Amino acid sequence: MSELAVYSAPSRNRDFWFPDGDIVLSCPQPHGRRCLFRVHKFMLTQHSLPFAEMIKKEALLSVLETLDGLPVVLLPEPASEIHKLLCCLYNALNGGAFNDEERPITRYDWLLRICSKYKILPLHKRIVAQLKAEWPATLPAWDAREAHIAALLQQHIAAGPPGRVHDMYLDDRLAEPVLTIHTARALSLPQLLPAAFYDLARRDPRADWDALHTDAAARALPANERLLVGGVRSARWGALCAHDLLVLAALKETLATLVREGWEMMRRAQIPHAVCDAARKDVLERSKELAVVSRDPLYAAQWACQYTTKAGMCKSCETNLVRWLATFRVSCWLTLLQKFQHRN
Ligand SMILES: [Zn+2]
């Protein structure tokens, strides 16, 4: 090995430059520069077999560059990604990259890719568990997720203008469904698809994540800022492939049919008292309108359950209507799951 002679002004990473480190990782940075991390072989090898292979004695003999007498291993991943990976490996006790609870895990989809490539299994497992929690496969878990998001929304409303909490808009804090669909497809995690597609079906096609969040200037445009302050939930519409667009269109058709048929069935069910019947019609009319406007029949039916208890019905009729609404929600969720059980 020859001592490293020429680097185009590489920078030493301040967080990961350990004086007793025994290997240097070199990663690309923007503008053709490289960033160097002086770390410990054992930290890489104990977590990752591919890393272990890469830096075992014989492999390092073929390394052409050294720095301060240490072998320099060139990695293709951007320095920012390797920095986050090292945060996870070195700071396991405080959660590494996970200690920032405000940021949704899907922003770490690249971390999942690195974990797959370097076979860092415990971290991979943890990210997948978090993804499953964020995109749940059961209705109670979905309701818990929605309650959490509603609480976040309240924080933003309470913050007043400009509607930012931890310097973020609500849209910054929510996981983005199109990216999740990509991750689910790429990593064979089909259990994420029902919740991701349902969430996507609710979002406004005019609110494009890329247009809103490209950079600070885009976020500051008055029209964009108005949307963000208003709590818009955007999606990466441009990244949705033709197949998934078709899946989404079919899902929206299905949901519209479910609402039409479900509400009609609840409207027609026999009810013994005229006063209760009138109250029921009112509940159903309002909640059907909400289902259409919100594109969220699960939410509309849940809202109707709460509204029913204030609608002035007798206890028996109230209980029946709440039961029908709950049954509608369950069948809606099951239909959603069935749609993604096979080829979708
Ligand atoms: Zn009654």
CSV table of C-alpha atoms and ligand atoms in Angstrom, one decimal:
chain,number,residue,atom,x,y,z
A,1,MET,CA,0.0,0.0,0.0
A,2,SER,CA,1.2,3.5,-0.7
A,3,GLU,CA,0.5,6.5,1.5
A,4,LEU,CA,-2.4,8.4,0.1
A,5,ALA,CA,-1.0,11.2,-2.0
A,6,VAL,CA,-3.8,13.1,-3.7
A,7,TYR,CA,-7.3,13.7,-2.4
A,8,SER,CA,-9.3,16.6,-3.8
A,9,ALA,CA,-9.6,18.3,-0.4
A,10,PRO,CA,-11.4,15.5,1.5
A,11,SER,CA,-13.1,16.6,4.7
A,12,ARG,CA,-12.8,14.7,7.9
A,13,ASN,CA,-16.1,14.1,9.5
A,14,ARG,CA,-16.2,15.7,13.0
A,15,ASP,CA,-18.7,13.3,14.5
A,16,PHE,CA,-16.9,10.2,13.3
A,17,TRP,CA,-13.2,10.8,13.5
A,18,PHE,CA,-12.0,8.7,16.4
A,19,PRO,CA,-8.2,9.0,17.2
A,20,ASP,CA,-8.1,5.2,17.9
A,21,GLY,CA,-10.2,4.4,14.8
A,22,ASP,CA,-8.4,1.7,12.7
A,23,ILE,CA,-10.1,2.2,9.3
A,24,VAL,CA,-11.1,5.2,7.2
A,25,LEU,CA,-14.3,5.2,5.1
A,26,SER,CA,-14.3,7.5,2.2
A,27,CYS,CA,-17.7,8.6,0.8
A,28,PRO,CA,-18.8,10.9,-2.0
A,29,GLN,CA,-20.1,14.4,-1.2
A,30,PRO,CA,-21.7,16.9,-3.6
A,31,HIS,CA,-19.3,18.8,-6.0
A,32,GLY,CA,-17.0,15.8,-6.4
A,33,ARG,CA,-15.5,16.1,-2.9
A,34,ARG,CA,-15.1,13.2,-0.5
A,35,CYS,CA,-15.8,12.9,3.2
A,36,LEU,CA,-13.7,10.7,5.5
A,37,PHE,CA,-14.8,8.8,8.6
A,38,ARG,CA,-12.2,7.3,10.9
A,39,VAL,CA,-14.0,4.5,12.7
A,40,HIS,CA,-13.5,1.1,14.3
A,41,LYS,CA,-13.4,-2.1,12.3
A,42,PHE,CA,-15.1,-4.0,15.0
A,43,MET,CA,-18.1,-1.7,14.9
A,44,LEU,CA,-18.6,-2.5,11.2
A,45,THR,CA,-17.8,-6.1,11.3
A,46,GLN,CA,-19.9,-7.1,14.3
A,47,HIS,CA,-23.0,-5.7,12.6
A,48,SER,CA,-22.4,-6.6,9.0
A,49,LEU,CA,-21.1,-9.6,7.2
A,50,PRO,CA,-20.5,-7.7,3.9
A,51,PHE,CA,-18.5,-5.1,5.8
A,52,ALA,CA,-16.6,-7.9,7.5
A,53,GLU,CA,-15.7,-9.3,4.1
A,54,MET,CA,-14.8,-5.9,2.8
A,55,ILE,CA,-12.4,-5.1,5.6
A,56,LYS,CA,-10.8,-8.4,6.4
A,57,LYS,CA,-7.0,-8.6,6.2
A,58,GLU,CA,-6.7,-10.1,2.8
A,59,ALA,CA,-9.2,-7.7,1.2
A,60,LEU,CA,-7.4,-4.7,2.7
A,61,LEU,CA,-4.2,-5.8,1.1
A,62,SER,CA,-5.6,-4.7,-2.2
A,63,VAL,CA,-6.7,-1.3,-0.9
A,64,LEU,CA,-4.6,1.3,-2.8
A,65,GLU,CA,-5.0,4.3,-0.5
A,66,THR,CA,-4.0,4.9,3.1
A,67,LEU,CA,-4.3,7.8,5.4
A,68,ASP,CA,-2.2,8.2,8.6
A,69,GLY,CA,-1.1,4.6,7.9
A,70,LEU,CA,-4.7,3.4,7.9
A,71,PRO,CA,-6.5,1.7,5.0
A,72,VAL,CA,-9.0,3.9,3.2
A,73,VAL,CA,-12.1,2.0,2.0
A,74,LEU,CA,-14.1,3.7,-0.8
A,75,LEU,CA,-17.9,3.4,-0.4
A,76,PRO,CA,-20.4,4.4,-3.1
A,77,GLU,CA,-23.0,5.7,-0.7
A,78,PRO,CA,-23.3,9.5,-0.1
A,79,ALA,CA,-21.5,10.7,3.0
A,80,SER,CA,-24.8,11.9,4.5
A,81,GLU,CA,-26.3,8.4,4.4
A,82,ILE,CA,-23.2,6.8,5.9
A,83,HIS,CA,-23.2,9.4,8.6
A,84,LYS,CA,-26.7,8.4,9.6
A,85,LEU,CA,-25.8,4.8,9.4
A,86,LEU,CA,-22.9,5.4,11.8
A,87,CYS,CA,-25.2,7.3,14.1
A,88,CYS,CA,-27.3,4.2,14.3
A,89,LEU,CA,-24.4,1.8,14.8
A,90,TYR,CA,-22.6,3.9,17.4
A,91,ASN,CA,-25.5,5.5,19.2
A,92,ALA,CA,-27.6,2.4,19.7
A,93,LEU,CA,-28.5,3.3,23.3
A,94,ASN,CA,-30.2,6.6,22.4
A,95,GLY,CA,-31.8,5.2,19.3
A,96,GLY,CA,-29.3,6.5,16.8
A,97,ALA,CA,-31.1,8.0,13.8
A,98,PHE,CA,-34.4,7.1,15.5
A,99,ASN,CA,-34.0,9.5,18.4
A,100,ASP,CA,-35.7,12.2,16.3
A,101,GLU,CA,-39.2,11.1,16.9
A,102,GLU,CA,-40.7,13.9,14.9
A,103,ARG,CA,-39.5,12.5,11.6
A,104,PRO,CA,-41.4,9.7,10.0
A,105,ILE,CA,-39.4,6.6,9.3
A,106,THR,CA,-40.1,6.5,5.6
A,107,ARG,CA,-37.7,9.3,5.2
A,108,TYR,CA,-35.1,6.6,6.1
A,109,ASP,CA,-36.0,4.4,3.1
A,110,TRP,CA,-32.3,4.8,2.0
A,111,LEU,CA,-31.3,3.5,5.4
A,112,LEU,CA,-33.4,0.4,4.8
A,113,ARG,CA,-31.6,0.0,1.4
A,114,ILE,CA,-28.2,0.3,3.1
A,115,CYS,CA,-29.2,-2.2,5.8
A,116,SER,CA,-30.3,-4.6,3.1
A,117,LYS,CA,-27.1,-4.2,1.1
A,118,TYR,CA,-24.8,-4.5,4.1
A,119,LYS,CA,-27.1,-7.0,5.9
A,120,ILE,CA,-27.3,-5.0,9.1
A,121,LEU,CA,-30.2,-7.2,10.2
A,122,PRO,CA,-31.2,-5.8,13.7
A,123,LEU,CA,-31.5,-2.3,12.3
A,124,HIS,CA,-33.3,-3.6,9.3
A,125,LYS,CA,-35.7,-5.4,11.5
A,126,ARG,CA,-36.3,-2.4,13.6
A,127,ILE,CA,-37.1,-0.1,10.7
A,128,VAL,CA,-39.5,-2.7,9.2
A,129,ALA,CA,-41.2,-2.9,12.6
A,130,GLN,CA,-41.6,0.8,12.7
A,131,LEU,CA,-42.9,0.9,9.1
A,132,LYS,CA,-45.5,-1.8,10.0
A,133,ALA,CA,-46.6,0.3,13.0
A,134,GLU,CA,-46.9,3.4,10.8
A,135,TRP,CA,-48.9,1.6,8.1
A,136,PRO,CA,-50.9,-0.9,10.2
A,137,ALA,CA,-52.8,-3.9,8.9
A,138,THR,CA,-55.6,-3.9,11.5
A,139,LEU,CA,-58.5,-1.4,12.0
A,140,PRO,CA,-57.8,-0.8,15.7
A,141,ALA,CA,-54.1,0.0,14.9
A,142,TRP,CA,-55.3,2.3,12.0
A,143,ASP,CA,-57.6,4.1,14.4
A,144,ALA,CA,-54.7,4.6,16.9
A,145,ARG,CA,-52.6,6.0,14.1
A,146,GLU,CA,-55.3,8.4,13.1
A,147,ALA,CA,-55.8,9.5,16.7
A,148,HIS,CA,-52.0,10.2,16.9
A,149,ILE,CA,-52.2,12.3,13.7
A,150,ALA,CA,-55.3,14.1,15.0
A,151,ALA,CA,-53.2,15.0,18.1
A,152,LEU,CA,-50.4,16.3,15.9
A,153,LEU,CA,-52.8,18.4,14.0
A,154,GLN,CA,-54.1,19.9,17.3
A,155,GLN,CA,-50.5,20.8,18.2
A,156,HIS,CA,-50.2,22.7,14.9
A,157,ILE,CA,-53.5,24.5,15.4
A,158,ALA,CA,-52.5,25.4,18.9
A,159,ALA,CA,-49.2,26.7,17.7
A,160,GLY,CA,-51.1,29.4,15.7
A,161,PRO,CA,-49.6,31.0,12.6
A,162,PRO,CA,-47.4,30.0,10.8
A,163,GLY,CA,-48.6,26.5,12.0
A,164,ARG,CA,-45.1,25.1,12.6
A,165,VAL,CA,-44.1,22.7,15.4
A,166,HIS,CA,-40.4,21.9,15.9
A,167,ASP,CA,-40.0,24.1,12.9
A,168,MET,CA,-42.0,21.7,10.8
A,169,TYR,CA,-45.4,21.8,9.1
A,170,LEU,CA,-47.8,18.9,9.7
A,171,ASP,CA,-46.9,17.6,6.2
A,172,ASP,CA,-43.2,17.3,7.2
A,173,ARG,CA,-44.1,15.1,10.1
A,174,LEU,CA,-46.3,12.6,8.3
A,175,ALA,CA,-45.0,9.6,6.4
A,176,GLU,CA,-45.5,9.9,2.7
A,177,PRO,CA,-47.5,7.1,1.1
A,178,VAL,CA,-46.0,6.9,-2.4
A,179,LEU,CA,-42.5,6.4,-1.0
A,180,THR,CA,-44.0,3.8,1.3
A,181,ILE,CA,-45.6,2.0,-1.7
A,182,HIS,CA,-42.1,2.0,-3.4
A,183,THR,CA,-40.5,0.6,-0.2
A,184,ALA,CA,-43.2,-2.0,0.1
A,185,ARG,CA,-42.7,-3.2,-3.4
A,186,ALA,CA,-38.9,-3.1,-3.3
A,187,LEU,CA,-38.6,-4.9,0.0
A,188,SER,CA,-41.5,-7.3,-0.4
A,189,LEU,CA,-43.6,-5.8,2.4
A,190,PRO,CA,-47.1,-6.2,1.0
A,191,GLN,CA,-48.7,-5.7,4.4
A,192,LEU,CA,-47.9,-2.0,4.1
A,193,LEU,CA,-49.9,-1.5,0.9
A,194,PRO,CA,-53.6,-1.4,2.2
A,195,ALA,CA,-52.9,1.4,4.6
A,196,ALA,CA,-50.6,3.3,2.2
A,197,PHE,CA,-53.1,3.2,-0.6
A,198,TYR,CA,-56.0,4.1,1.6
A,199,ASP,CA,-54.0,7.1,2.9
A,200,LEU,CA,-53.1,8.0,-0.7
A,201,ALA,CA,-56.7,7.8,-1.8
A,202,ARG,CA,-57.6,10.5,0.7
A,203,ARG,CA,-54.9,12.9,-0.4
A,204,ASP,CA,-55.5,15.8,-2.8
A,205,PRO,CA,-54.0,15.1,-6.2
A,206,ARG,CA,-53.2,18.9,-6.5
A,207,ALA,CA,-51.0,18.8,-3.4
A,208,ASP,CA,-47.7,17.5,-4.9
A,209,TRP,CA,-45.0,16.8,-2.3
A,210,ASP,CA,-42.2,17.6,-4.7
A,211,ALA,CA,-43.7,21.0,-5.7
A,212,LEU,CA,-44.3,21.9,-2.1
A,213,HIS,CA,-41.0,20.7,-0.6
A,214,THR,CA,-38.3,20.9,-3.2
A,215,ASP,CA,-36.4,23.6,-1.3
A,216,ALA,CA,-36.9,26.5,1.1
A,217,ALA,CA,-37.9,28.8,-1.8
A,218,ALA,CA,-40.6,26.5,-2.9
A,219,ARG,CA,-42.0,26.1,0.6
A,220,ALA,CA,-42.0,29.9,1.0
A,221,LEU,CA,-44.1,30.6,-2.2
A,222,PRO,CA,-47.3,32.1,-0.9
A,223,ALA,CA,-49.6,29.5,-2.5
A,224,ASN,CA,-47.5,26.7,-1.1
A,225,GLU,CA,-47.1,28.2,2.3
A,226,ARG,CA,-50.9,28.7,2.5
A,227,LEU,CA,-51.4,25.0,1.8
A,228,LEU,CA,-48.7,23.9,4.3
A,229,VAL,CA,-50.0,26.2,7.1
A,230,GLY,CA,-53.5,24.8,6.4
A,231,GLY,CA,-52.3,21.3,7.2
A,232,VAL,CA,-52.3,19.9,3.7
A,233,ARG,CA,-51.2,16.3,3.3
A,234,SER,CA,-49.3,16.0,0.0
A,235,ALA,CA,-48.1,13.0,-1.9
A,236,ARG,CA,-45.3,12.3,-4.4
A,237,TRP,CA,-47.9,12.0,-7.2
A,238,GLY,CA,-45.2,12.2,-9.9
A,239,ALA,CA,-43.5,9.1,-8.6
A,240,LEU,CA,-46.6,6.9,-8.8
A,241,CYS,CA,-46.1,4.4,-11.6
A,242,ALA,CA,-49.0,3.6,-14.1
A,243,HIS,CA,-49.8,0.3,-12.4
A,244,ASP,CA,-50.1,1.9,-9.0
A,245,LEU,CA,-52.2,4.7,-10.4
A,246,LEU,CA,-54.6,2.1,-11.8
A,247,VAL,CA,-54.6,0.3,-8.4
A,248,LEU,CA,-55.5,3.7,-6.8
A,249,ALA,CA,-58.2,4.5,-9.2
A,250,ALA,CA,-59.8,1.0,-8.7
A,251,LEU,CA,-59.6,1.5,-4.9
A,252,LYS,CA,-61.3,4.9,-5.1
A,253,GLU,CA,-64.1,3.3,-7.2
A,254,THR,CA,-64.5,0.5,-4.6
A,255,LEU,CA,-64.6,3.0,-1.7
A,256,ALA,CA,-67.2,5.1,-3.5
A,257,THR,CA,-69.4,2.0,-4.0
A,258,LEU,CA,-69.0,1.0,-0.4
A,259,VAL,CA,-70.1,4.4,0.8
A,260,ARG,CA,-73.1,4.5,-1.6
A,261,GLU,CA,-74.2,1.0,-0.7
A,262,GLY,CA,-73.3,1.1,3.0
A,263,TRP,CA,-75.2,4.4,3.7
A,264,GLU,CA,-78.2,3.2,1.6
A,265,MET,CA,-78.4,0.0,3.7
A,266,MET,CA,-78.3,2.0,7.0
A,267,ARG,CA,-80.9,4.4,5.6
A,268,ARG,CA,-83.3,1.6,4.7
A,269,ALA,CA,-82.9,-0.4,7.9
A,270,GLN,CA,-86.2,-0.6,9.9
A,271,ILE,CA,-86.4,1.8,12.8
A,272,PRO,CA,-89.4,1.8,15.1
A,273,HIS,CA,-89.7,5.4,16.2
A,274,ALA,CA,-90.4,8.4,14.0
A,275,VAL,CA,-88.2,10.8,16.1
A,276,CYS,CA,-85.3,8.4,16.0
A,277,ASP,CA,-85.8,7.8,12.2
A,278,ALA,CA,-85.6,11.6,11.6
A,279,ALA,CA,-82.4,11.8,13.7
A,280,ARG,CA,-80.9,8.9,11.9
A,281,LYS,CA,-81.5,10.5,8.5
A,282,ASP,CA,-79.8,13.6,9.7
A,283,VAL,CA,-76.7,11.7,11.0
A,284,LEU,CA,-76.5,9.7,7.8
A,285,GLU,CA,-76.8,12.7,5.5
A,286,ARG,CA,-74.2,14.7,7.3
A,287,SER,CA,-71.7,11.8,7.5
A,288,LYS,CA,-72.2,10.8,3.9
A,289,GLU,CA,-71.3,14.3,2.9
A,290,LEU,CA,-68.3,14.1,5.1
A,291,ALA,CA,-67.3,10.7,3.5
A,292,VAL,CA,-67.3,12.3,0.1
A,293,VAL,CA,-65.5,15.5,1.0
A,294,SER,CA,-62.9,13.9,3.2
A,295,ARG,CA,-62.5,10.9,0.8
A,296,ASP,CA,-62.3,9.0,4.1
A,297,PRO,CA,-65.3,6.7,4.8
A,298,LEU,CA,-63.6,5.2,7.9
A,299,TYR,CA,-63.3,8.6,9.4
A,300,ALA,CA,-66.8,9.6,8.3
A,301,ALA,CA,-68.4,6.5,9.9
A,302,GLN,CA,-66.4,7.1,13.1
A,303,TRP,CA,-67.6,10.7,13.2
A,304,ALA,CA,-71.1,9.4,12.7
A,305,CYS,CA,-70.8,7.1,15.7
A,306,GLN,CA,-69.9,10.1,17.9
A,307,TYR,CA,-72.6,12.3,16.4
A,308,THR,CA,-75.2,9.6,16.8
A,309,THR,CA,-74.9,9.8,20.6
A,310,LYS,CA,-75.8,13.5,20.5
A,311,ALA,CA,-78.6,13.2,17.9
A,312,GLY,CA,-81.5,12.7,20.3
A,313,MET,CA,-82.3,9.1,19.5
A,314,CYS,CA,-83.6,6.6,22.1
A,315,LYS,CA,-80.9,4.3,23.6
A,316,SER,CA,-82.0,1.3,21.6
A,317,CYS,CA,-82.0,3.0,18.2
A,318,GLU,CA,-78.8,4.7,19.0
A,319,THR,CA,-77.1,1.4,19.9
A,320,ASN,CA,-78.3,-0.1,16.6
A,321,LEU,CA,-77.1,2.7,14.4
A,322,VAL,CA,-73.7,2.8,16.2
A,323,ARG,CA,-73.5,-1.0,15.6
A,324,TRP,CA,-74.3,-0.7,11.9
A,325,LEU,CA,-71.7,2.1,11.5
A,326,ALA,CA,-69.1,-0.1,13.3
A,327,THR,CA,-70.0,-3.0,11.0
A,328,PHE,CA,-69.6,-0.8,8.0
A,329,ARG,CA,-66.1,0.3,9.1
A,330,VAL,CA,-65.0,-3.4,9.7
A,331,SER,CA,-66.3,-4.5,6.3
A,332,CYS,CA,-64.7,-1.4,4.7
A,333,TRP,CA,-61.3,-2.4,6.2
A,334,LEU,CA,-61.7,-6.1,5.2
A,335,THR,CA,-62.5,-5.0,1.6
A,336,LEU,CA,-59.3,-2.9,1.6
A,337,LEU,CA,-57.2,-5.9,2.9
A,338,GLN,CA,-58.8,-8.2,0.3
A,339,LYS,CA,-57.9,-5.9,-2.5
A,340,PHE,CA,-54.2,-6.3,-1.7
A,341,GLN,CA,-54.2,-9.9,-0.8
A,342,HIS,CA,-53.4,-11.2,-4.2
A,343,ARG,CA,-51.7,-9.6,-7.2
A,344,ASN,CA,-51.8,-5.9,-6.2
B,1,ZN,ZN,-85.8,4.9,19.0
